PDB file of C-alpha atoms in Angstrom:
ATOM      1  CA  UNK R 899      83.630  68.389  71.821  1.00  0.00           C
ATOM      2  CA  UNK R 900      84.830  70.149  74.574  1.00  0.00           C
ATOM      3  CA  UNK R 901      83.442  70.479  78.326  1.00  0.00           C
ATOM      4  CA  UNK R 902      82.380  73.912  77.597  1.00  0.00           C
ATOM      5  CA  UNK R 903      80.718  73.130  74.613  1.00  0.00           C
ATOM      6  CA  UNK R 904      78.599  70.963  75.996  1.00  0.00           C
ATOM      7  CA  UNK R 905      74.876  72.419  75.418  1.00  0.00           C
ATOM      8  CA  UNK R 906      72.595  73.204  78.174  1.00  0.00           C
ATOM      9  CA  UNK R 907      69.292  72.250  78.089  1.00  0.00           C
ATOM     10  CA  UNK R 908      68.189  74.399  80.895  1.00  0.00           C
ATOM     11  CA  UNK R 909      70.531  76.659  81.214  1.00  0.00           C
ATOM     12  CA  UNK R 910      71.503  78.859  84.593  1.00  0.00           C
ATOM     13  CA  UNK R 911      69.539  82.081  85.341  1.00  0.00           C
ATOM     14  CA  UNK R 912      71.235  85.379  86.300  1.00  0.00           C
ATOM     15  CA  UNK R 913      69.286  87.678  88.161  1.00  0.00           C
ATOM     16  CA  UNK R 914      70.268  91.130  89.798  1.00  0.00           C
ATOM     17  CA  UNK R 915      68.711  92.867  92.818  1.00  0.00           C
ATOM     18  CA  UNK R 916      66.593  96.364  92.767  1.00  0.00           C
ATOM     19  CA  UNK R 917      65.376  97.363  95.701  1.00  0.00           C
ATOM     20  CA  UNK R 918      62.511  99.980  95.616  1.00  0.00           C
ATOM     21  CA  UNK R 919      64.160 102.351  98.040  1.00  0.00           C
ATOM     22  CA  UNK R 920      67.163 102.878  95.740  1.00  0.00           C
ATOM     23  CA  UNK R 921      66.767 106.786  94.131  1.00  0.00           C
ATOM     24  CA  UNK R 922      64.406 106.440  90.849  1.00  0.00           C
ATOM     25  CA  UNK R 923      67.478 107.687  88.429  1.00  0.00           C
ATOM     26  CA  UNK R 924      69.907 105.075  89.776  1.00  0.00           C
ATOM     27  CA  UNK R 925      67.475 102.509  89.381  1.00  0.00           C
ATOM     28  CA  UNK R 926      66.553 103.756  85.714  1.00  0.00           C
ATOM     29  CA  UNK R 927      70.313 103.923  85.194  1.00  0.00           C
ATOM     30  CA  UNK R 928      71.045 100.435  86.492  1.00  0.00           C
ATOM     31  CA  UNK R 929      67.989  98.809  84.545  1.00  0.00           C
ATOM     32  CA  UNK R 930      69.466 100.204  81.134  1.00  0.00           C
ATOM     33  CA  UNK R 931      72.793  99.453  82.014  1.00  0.00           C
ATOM     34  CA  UNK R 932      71.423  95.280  82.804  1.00  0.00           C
ATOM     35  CA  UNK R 933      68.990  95.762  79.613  1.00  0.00           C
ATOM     36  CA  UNK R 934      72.279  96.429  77.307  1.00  0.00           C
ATOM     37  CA  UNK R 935      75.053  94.048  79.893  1.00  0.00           C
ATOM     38  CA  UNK R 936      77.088  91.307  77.951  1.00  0.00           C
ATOM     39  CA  UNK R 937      80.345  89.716  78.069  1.00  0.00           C
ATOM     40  CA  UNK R 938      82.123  87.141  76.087  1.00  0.00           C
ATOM     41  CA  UNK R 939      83.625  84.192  77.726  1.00  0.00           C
ATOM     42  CA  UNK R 940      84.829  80.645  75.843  1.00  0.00           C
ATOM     43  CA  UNK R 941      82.846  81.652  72.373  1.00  0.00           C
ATOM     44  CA  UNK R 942      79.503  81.968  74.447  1.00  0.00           C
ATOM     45  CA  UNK R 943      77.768  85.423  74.876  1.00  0.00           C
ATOM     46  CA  UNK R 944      76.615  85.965  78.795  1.00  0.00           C
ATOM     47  CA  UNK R 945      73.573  88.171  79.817  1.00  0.00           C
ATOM     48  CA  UNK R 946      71.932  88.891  82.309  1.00  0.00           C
ATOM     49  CA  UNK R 947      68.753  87.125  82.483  1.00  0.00           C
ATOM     50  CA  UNK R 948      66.321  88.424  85.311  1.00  0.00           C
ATOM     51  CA  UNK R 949      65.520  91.241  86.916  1.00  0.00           C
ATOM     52  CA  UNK R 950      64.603  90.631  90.707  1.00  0.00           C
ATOM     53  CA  UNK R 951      62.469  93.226  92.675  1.00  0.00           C
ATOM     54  CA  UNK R 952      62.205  93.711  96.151  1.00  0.00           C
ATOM     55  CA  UNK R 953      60.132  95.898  97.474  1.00  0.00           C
ATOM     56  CA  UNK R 954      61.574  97.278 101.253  1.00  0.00           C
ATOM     57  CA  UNK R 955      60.628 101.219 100.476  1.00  0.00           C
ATOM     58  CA  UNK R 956      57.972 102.801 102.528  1.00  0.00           C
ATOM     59  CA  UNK R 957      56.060 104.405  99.357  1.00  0.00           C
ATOM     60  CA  UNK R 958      54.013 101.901  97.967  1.00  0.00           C
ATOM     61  CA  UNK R 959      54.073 103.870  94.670  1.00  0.00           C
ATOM     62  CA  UNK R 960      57.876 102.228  94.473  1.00  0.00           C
ATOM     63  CA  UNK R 961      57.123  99.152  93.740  1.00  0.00           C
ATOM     64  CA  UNK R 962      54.518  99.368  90.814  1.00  0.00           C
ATOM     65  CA  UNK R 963      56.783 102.214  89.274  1.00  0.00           C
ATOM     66  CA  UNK R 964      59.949  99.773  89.384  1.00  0.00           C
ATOM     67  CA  UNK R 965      57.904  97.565  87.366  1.00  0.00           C
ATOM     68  CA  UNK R 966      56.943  99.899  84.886  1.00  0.00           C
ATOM     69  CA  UNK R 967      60.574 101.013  84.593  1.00  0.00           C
ATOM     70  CA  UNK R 968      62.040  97.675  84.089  1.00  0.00           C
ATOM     71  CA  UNK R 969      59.167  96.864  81.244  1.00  0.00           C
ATOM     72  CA  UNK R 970      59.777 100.152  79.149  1.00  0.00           C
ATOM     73  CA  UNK R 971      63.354  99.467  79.304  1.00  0.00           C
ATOM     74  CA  UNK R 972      63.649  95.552  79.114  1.00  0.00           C
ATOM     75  CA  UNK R 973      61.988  92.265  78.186  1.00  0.00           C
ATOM     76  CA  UNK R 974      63.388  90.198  80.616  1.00  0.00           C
ATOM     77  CA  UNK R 975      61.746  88.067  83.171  1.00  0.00           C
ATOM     78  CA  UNK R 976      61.310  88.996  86.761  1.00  0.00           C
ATOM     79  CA  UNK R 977      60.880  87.981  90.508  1.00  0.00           C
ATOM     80  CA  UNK R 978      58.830  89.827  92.684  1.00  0.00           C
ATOM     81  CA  UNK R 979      59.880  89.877  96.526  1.00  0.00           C
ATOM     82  CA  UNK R 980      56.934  92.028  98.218  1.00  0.00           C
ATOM     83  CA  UNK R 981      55.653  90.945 101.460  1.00  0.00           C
ATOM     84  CA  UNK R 982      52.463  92.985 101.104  1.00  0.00           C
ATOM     85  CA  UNK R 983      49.974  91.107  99.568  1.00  0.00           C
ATOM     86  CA  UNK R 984      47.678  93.412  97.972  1.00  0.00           C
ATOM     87  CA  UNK R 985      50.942  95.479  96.730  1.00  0.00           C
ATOM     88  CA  UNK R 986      52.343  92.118  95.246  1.00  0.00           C
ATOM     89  CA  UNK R 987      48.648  91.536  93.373  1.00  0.00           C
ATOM     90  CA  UNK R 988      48.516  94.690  91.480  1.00  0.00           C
ATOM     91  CA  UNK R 989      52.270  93.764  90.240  1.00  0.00           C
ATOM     92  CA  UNK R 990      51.329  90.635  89.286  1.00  0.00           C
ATOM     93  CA  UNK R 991      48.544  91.856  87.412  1.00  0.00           C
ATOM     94  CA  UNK R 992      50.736  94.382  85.006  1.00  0.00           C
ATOM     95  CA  UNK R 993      53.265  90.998  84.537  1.00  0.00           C
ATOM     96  CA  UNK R 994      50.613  88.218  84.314  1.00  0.00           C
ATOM     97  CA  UNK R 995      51.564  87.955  80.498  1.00  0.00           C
ATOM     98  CA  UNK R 996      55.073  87.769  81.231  1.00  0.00           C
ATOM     99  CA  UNK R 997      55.056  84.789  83.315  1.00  0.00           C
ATOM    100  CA  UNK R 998      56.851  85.989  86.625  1.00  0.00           C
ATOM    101  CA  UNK R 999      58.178  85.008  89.443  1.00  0.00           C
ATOM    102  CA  UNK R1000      57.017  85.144  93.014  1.00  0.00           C
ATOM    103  CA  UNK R1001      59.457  84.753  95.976  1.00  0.00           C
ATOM    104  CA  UNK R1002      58.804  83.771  99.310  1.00  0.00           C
ATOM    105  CA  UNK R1003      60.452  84.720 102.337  1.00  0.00           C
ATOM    106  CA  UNK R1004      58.418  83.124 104.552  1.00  0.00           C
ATOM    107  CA  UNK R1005      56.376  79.676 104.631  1.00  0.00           C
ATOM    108  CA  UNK R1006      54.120  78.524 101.661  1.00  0.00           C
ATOM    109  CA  UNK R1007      50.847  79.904 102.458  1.00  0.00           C
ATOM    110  CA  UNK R1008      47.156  79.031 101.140  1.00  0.00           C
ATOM    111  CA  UNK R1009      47.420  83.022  99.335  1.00  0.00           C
ATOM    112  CA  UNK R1010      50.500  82.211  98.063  1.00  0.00           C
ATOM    113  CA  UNK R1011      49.631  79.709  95.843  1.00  0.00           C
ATOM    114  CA  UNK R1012      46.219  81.767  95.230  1.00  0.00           C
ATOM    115  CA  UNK R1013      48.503  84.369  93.152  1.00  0.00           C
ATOM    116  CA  UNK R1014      50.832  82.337  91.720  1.00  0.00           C
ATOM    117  CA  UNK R1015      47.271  80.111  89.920  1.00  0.00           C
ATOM    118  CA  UNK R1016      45.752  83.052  89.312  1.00  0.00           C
ATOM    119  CA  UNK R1017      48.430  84.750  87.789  1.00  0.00           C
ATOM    120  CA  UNK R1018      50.397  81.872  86.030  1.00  0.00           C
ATOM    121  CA  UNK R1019      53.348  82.593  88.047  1.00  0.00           C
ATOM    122  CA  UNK R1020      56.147  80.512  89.433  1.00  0.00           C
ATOM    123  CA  UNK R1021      56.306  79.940  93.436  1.00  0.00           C
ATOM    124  CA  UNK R1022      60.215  80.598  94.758  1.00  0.00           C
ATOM    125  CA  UNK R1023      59.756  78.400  97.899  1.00  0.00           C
ATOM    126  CA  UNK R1024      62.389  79.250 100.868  1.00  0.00           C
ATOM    127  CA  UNK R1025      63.157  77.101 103.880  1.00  0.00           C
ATOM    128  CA  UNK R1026      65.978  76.820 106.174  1.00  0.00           C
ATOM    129  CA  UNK R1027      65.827  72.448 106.317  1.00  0.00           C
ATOM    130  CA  UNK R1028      65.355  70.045 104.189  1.00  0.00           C
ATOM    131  CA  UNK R1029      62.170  68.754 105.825  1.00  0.00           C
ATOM    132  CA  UNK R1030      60.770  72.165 105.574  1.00  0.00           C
ATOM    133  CA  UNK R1031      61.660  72.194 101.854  1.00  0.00           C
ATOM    134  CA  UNK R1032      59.874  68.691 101.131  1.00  0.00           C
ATOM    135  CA  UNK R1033      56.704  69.963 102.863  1.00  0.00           C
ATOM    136  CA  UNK R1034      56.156  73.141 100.806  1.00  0.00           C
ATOM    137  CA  UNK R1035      57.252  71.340  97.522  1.00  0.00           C
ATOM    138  CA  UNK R1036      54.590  68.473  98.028  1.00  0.00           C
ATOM    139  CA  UNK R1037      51.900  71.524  99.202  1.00  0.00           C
ATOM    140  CA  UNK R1038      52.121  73.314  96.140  1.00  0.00           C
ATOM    141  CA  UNK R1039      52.351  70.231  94.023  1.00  0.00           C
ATOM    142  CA  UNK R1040      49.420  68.992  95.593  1.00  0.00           C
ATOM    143  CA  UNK R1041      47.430  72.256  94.887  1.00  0.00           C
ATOM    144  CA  UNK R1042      48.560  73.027  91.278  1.00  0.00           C
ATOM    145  CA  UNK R1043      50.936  74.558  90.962  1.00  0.00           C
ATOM    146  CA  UNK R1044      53.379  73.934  87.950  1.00  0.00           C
ATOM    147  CA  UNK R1045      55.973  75.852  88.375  1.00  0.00           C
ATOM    148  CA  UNK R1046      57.961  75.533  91.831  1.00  0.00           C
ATOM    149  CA  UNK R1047      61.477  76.669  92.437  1.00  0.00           C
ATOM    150  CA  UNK R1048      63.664  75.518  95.428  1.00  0.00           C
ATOM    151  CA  UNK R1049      65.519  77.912  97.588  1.00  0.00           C
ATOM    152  CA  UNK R1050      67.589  77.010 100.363  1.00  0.00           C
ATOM    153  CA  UNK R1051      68.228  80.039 102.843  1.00  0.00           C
ATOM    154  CA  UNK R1052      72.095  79.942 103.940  1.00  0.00           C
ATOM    155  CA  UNK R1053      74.487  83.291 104.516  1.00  0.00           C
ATOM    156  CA  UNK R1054      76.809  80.766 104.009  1.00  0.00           C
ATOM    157  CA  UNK R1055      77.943  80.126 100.446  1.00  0.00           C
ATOM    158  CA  UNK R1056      79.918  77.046 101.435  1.00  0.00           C
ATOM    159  CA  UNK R1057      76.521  75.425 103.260  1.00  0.00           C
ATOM    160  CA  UNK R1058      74.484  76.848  99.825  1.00  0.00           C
ATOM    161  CA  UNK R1059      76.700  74.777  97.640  1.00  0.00           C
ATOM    162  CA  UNK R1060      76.140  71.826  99.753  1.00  0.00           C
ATOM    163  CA  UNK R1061      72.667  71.984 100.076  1.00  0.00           C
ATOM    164  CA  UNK R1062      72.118  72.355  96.515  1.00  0.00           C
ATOM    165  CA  UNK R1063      74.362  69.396  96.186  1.00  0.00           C
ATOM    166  CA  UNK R1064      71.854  67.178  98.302  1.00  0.00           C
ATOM    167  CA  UNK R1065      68.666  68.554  96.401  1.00  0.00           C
ATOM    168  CA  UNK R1066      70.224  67.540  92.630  1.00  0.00           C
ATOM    169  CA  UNK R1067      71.537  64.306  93.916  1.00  0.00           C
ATOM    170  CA  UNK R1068      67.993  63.434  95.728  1.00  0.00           C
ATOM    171  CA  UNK R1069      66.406  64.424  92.438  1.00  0.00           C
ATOM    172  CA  UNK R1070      68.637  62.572  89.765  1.00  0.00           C
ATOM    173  CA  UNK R1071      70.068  59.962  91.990  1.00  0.00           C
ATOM    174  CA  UNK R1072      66.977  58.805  94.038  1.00  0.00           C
ATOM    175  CA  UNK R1073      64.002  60.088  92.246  1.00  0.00           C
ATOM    176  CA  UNK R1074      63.127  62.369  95.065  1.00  0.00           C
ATOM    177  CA  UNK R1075      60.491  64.543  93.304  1.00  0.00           C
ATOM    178  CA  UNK R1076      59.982  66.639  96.200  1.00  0.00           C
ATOM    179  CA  UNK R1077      63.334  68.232  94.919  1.00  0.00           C
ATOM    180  CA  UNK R1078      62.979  67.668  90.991  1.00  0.00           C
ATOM    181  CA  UNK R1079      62.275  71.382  90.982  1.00  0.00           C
ATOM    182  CA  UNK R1080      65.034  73.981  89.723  1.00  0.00           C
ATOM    183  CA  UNK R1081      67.239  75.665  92.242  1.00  0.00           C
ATOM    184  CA  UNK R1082      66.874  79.763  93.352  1.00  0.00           C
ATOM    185  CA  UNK R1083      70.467  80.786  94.818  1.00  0.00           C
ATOM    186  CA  UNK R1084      70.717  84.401  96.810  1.00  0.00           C
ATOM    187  CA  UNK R1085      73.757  85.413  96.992  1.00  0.00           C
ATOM    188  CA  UNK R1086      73.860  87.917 100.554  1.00  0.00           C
ATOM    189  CA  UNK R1087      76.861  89.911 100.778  1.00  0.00           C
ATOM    190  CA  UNK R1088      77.573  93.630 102.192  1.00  0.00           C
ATOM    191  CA  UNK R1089      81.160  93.575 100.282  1.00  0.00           C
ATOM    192  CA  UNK R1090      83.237  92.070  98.635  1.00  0.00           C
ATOM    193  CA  UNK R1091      85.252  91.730 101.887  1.00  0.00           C
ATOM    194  CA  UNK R1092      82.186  89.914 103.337  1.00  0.00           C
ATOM    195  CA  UNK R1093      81.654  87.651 100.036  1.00  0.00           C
ATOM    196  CA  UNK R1094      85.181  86.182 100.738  1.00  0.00           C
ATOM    197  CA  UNK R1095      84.751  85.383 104.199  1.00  0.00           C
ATOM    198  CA  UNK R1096      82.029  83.407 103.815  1.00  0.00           C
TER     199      UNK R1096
END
């Protein structure tokens, strides 16, 4: 057997980025186009997997009609990334059978981990240390919730890659279950210029 026919058991997530202030055509354009995206690489078929929303228009309308338009034109799983809470509710509510995501920009918060119960979502926790990570993982552990996903805020990819180096080796290495979670990775760039630099 080769290396890259080794099997996965939990294989990595792709996810691309709509933001609600992008023109309603583009976005139905770019949903379809993600709906129908795959390549072939070494025998294996790659899709993308995720859509994830973020909500920075100032129309609230945006956000609920993104949703709609990436349900009537896919049936893959999505992460929500609204700051306004009642806003972030009602979009829950119209995915709560589809099991989504919920991503946090700022600290774990009691809320937080009201929607993602209520809702049978998964909590994307975000810190910028390590200790901050290992707080919010044990909170939401402690309160219920099943489903936590690590995320590591770094512009830098090089710092990303090592930080996600520490988590997996805390986890698998010393039973740290603080970090026995799966990984979130946001990849910020303006260009491809900017991508390369960092």
């Amino acid at each position: 057997m080769f290396r890259h026919e080794k099997t996965f058991f939990h294989p990595t997530g792709i996810a691309i980025q709509l933001s609600t202030s992008e023109d309603e055509e583009q976005l139905k354009r770019k949903i379809k186009d993600i709906a129908e995206y795959e390549v072939t690489r070494v025998g294996e078929v790659l899709r993308i997997d995720l859509f994830f929303i973020s909500h920075d228009s100032d129309e609230k309308d945006r956000f609920i009609n993104t949703i709609h338009m990436v349900k009537q034109y896919s049936s893959k799983g999505i992460i929500l990334d609204c700051n306004e809470r009642d806003l972030l509710s009602a979009g829950l509510v119209l995915l709560k059978e589809s099991r989504p995501a919920i991503f946090l920009r700022d600290e774990l918060a009691e809320n937080d981990i009201e929607l993602a119960l209520d809702n049978d979502a998964s909590l994307i926790i975000s810190a910028r240390s390590l200790g901050e990570l290992t707080e919010q993982s044990d909170r939401a552990k402690a309160a219920g919730v099943k489903n936590v996903i690590l995320n590591m805020v770094s512009n830098n990819i090089g710092h990303q890659l090592q930080f996600n180096t520490i988590l997996r080796r805390s986890a698998l290495r010393k039973y740290f279950k603080p970090f026995g979670y799966p990984i979130f990775t946001f990849i910020h760039h303006g260009s491809d210029y900017d991508l390369l630099a960092n």
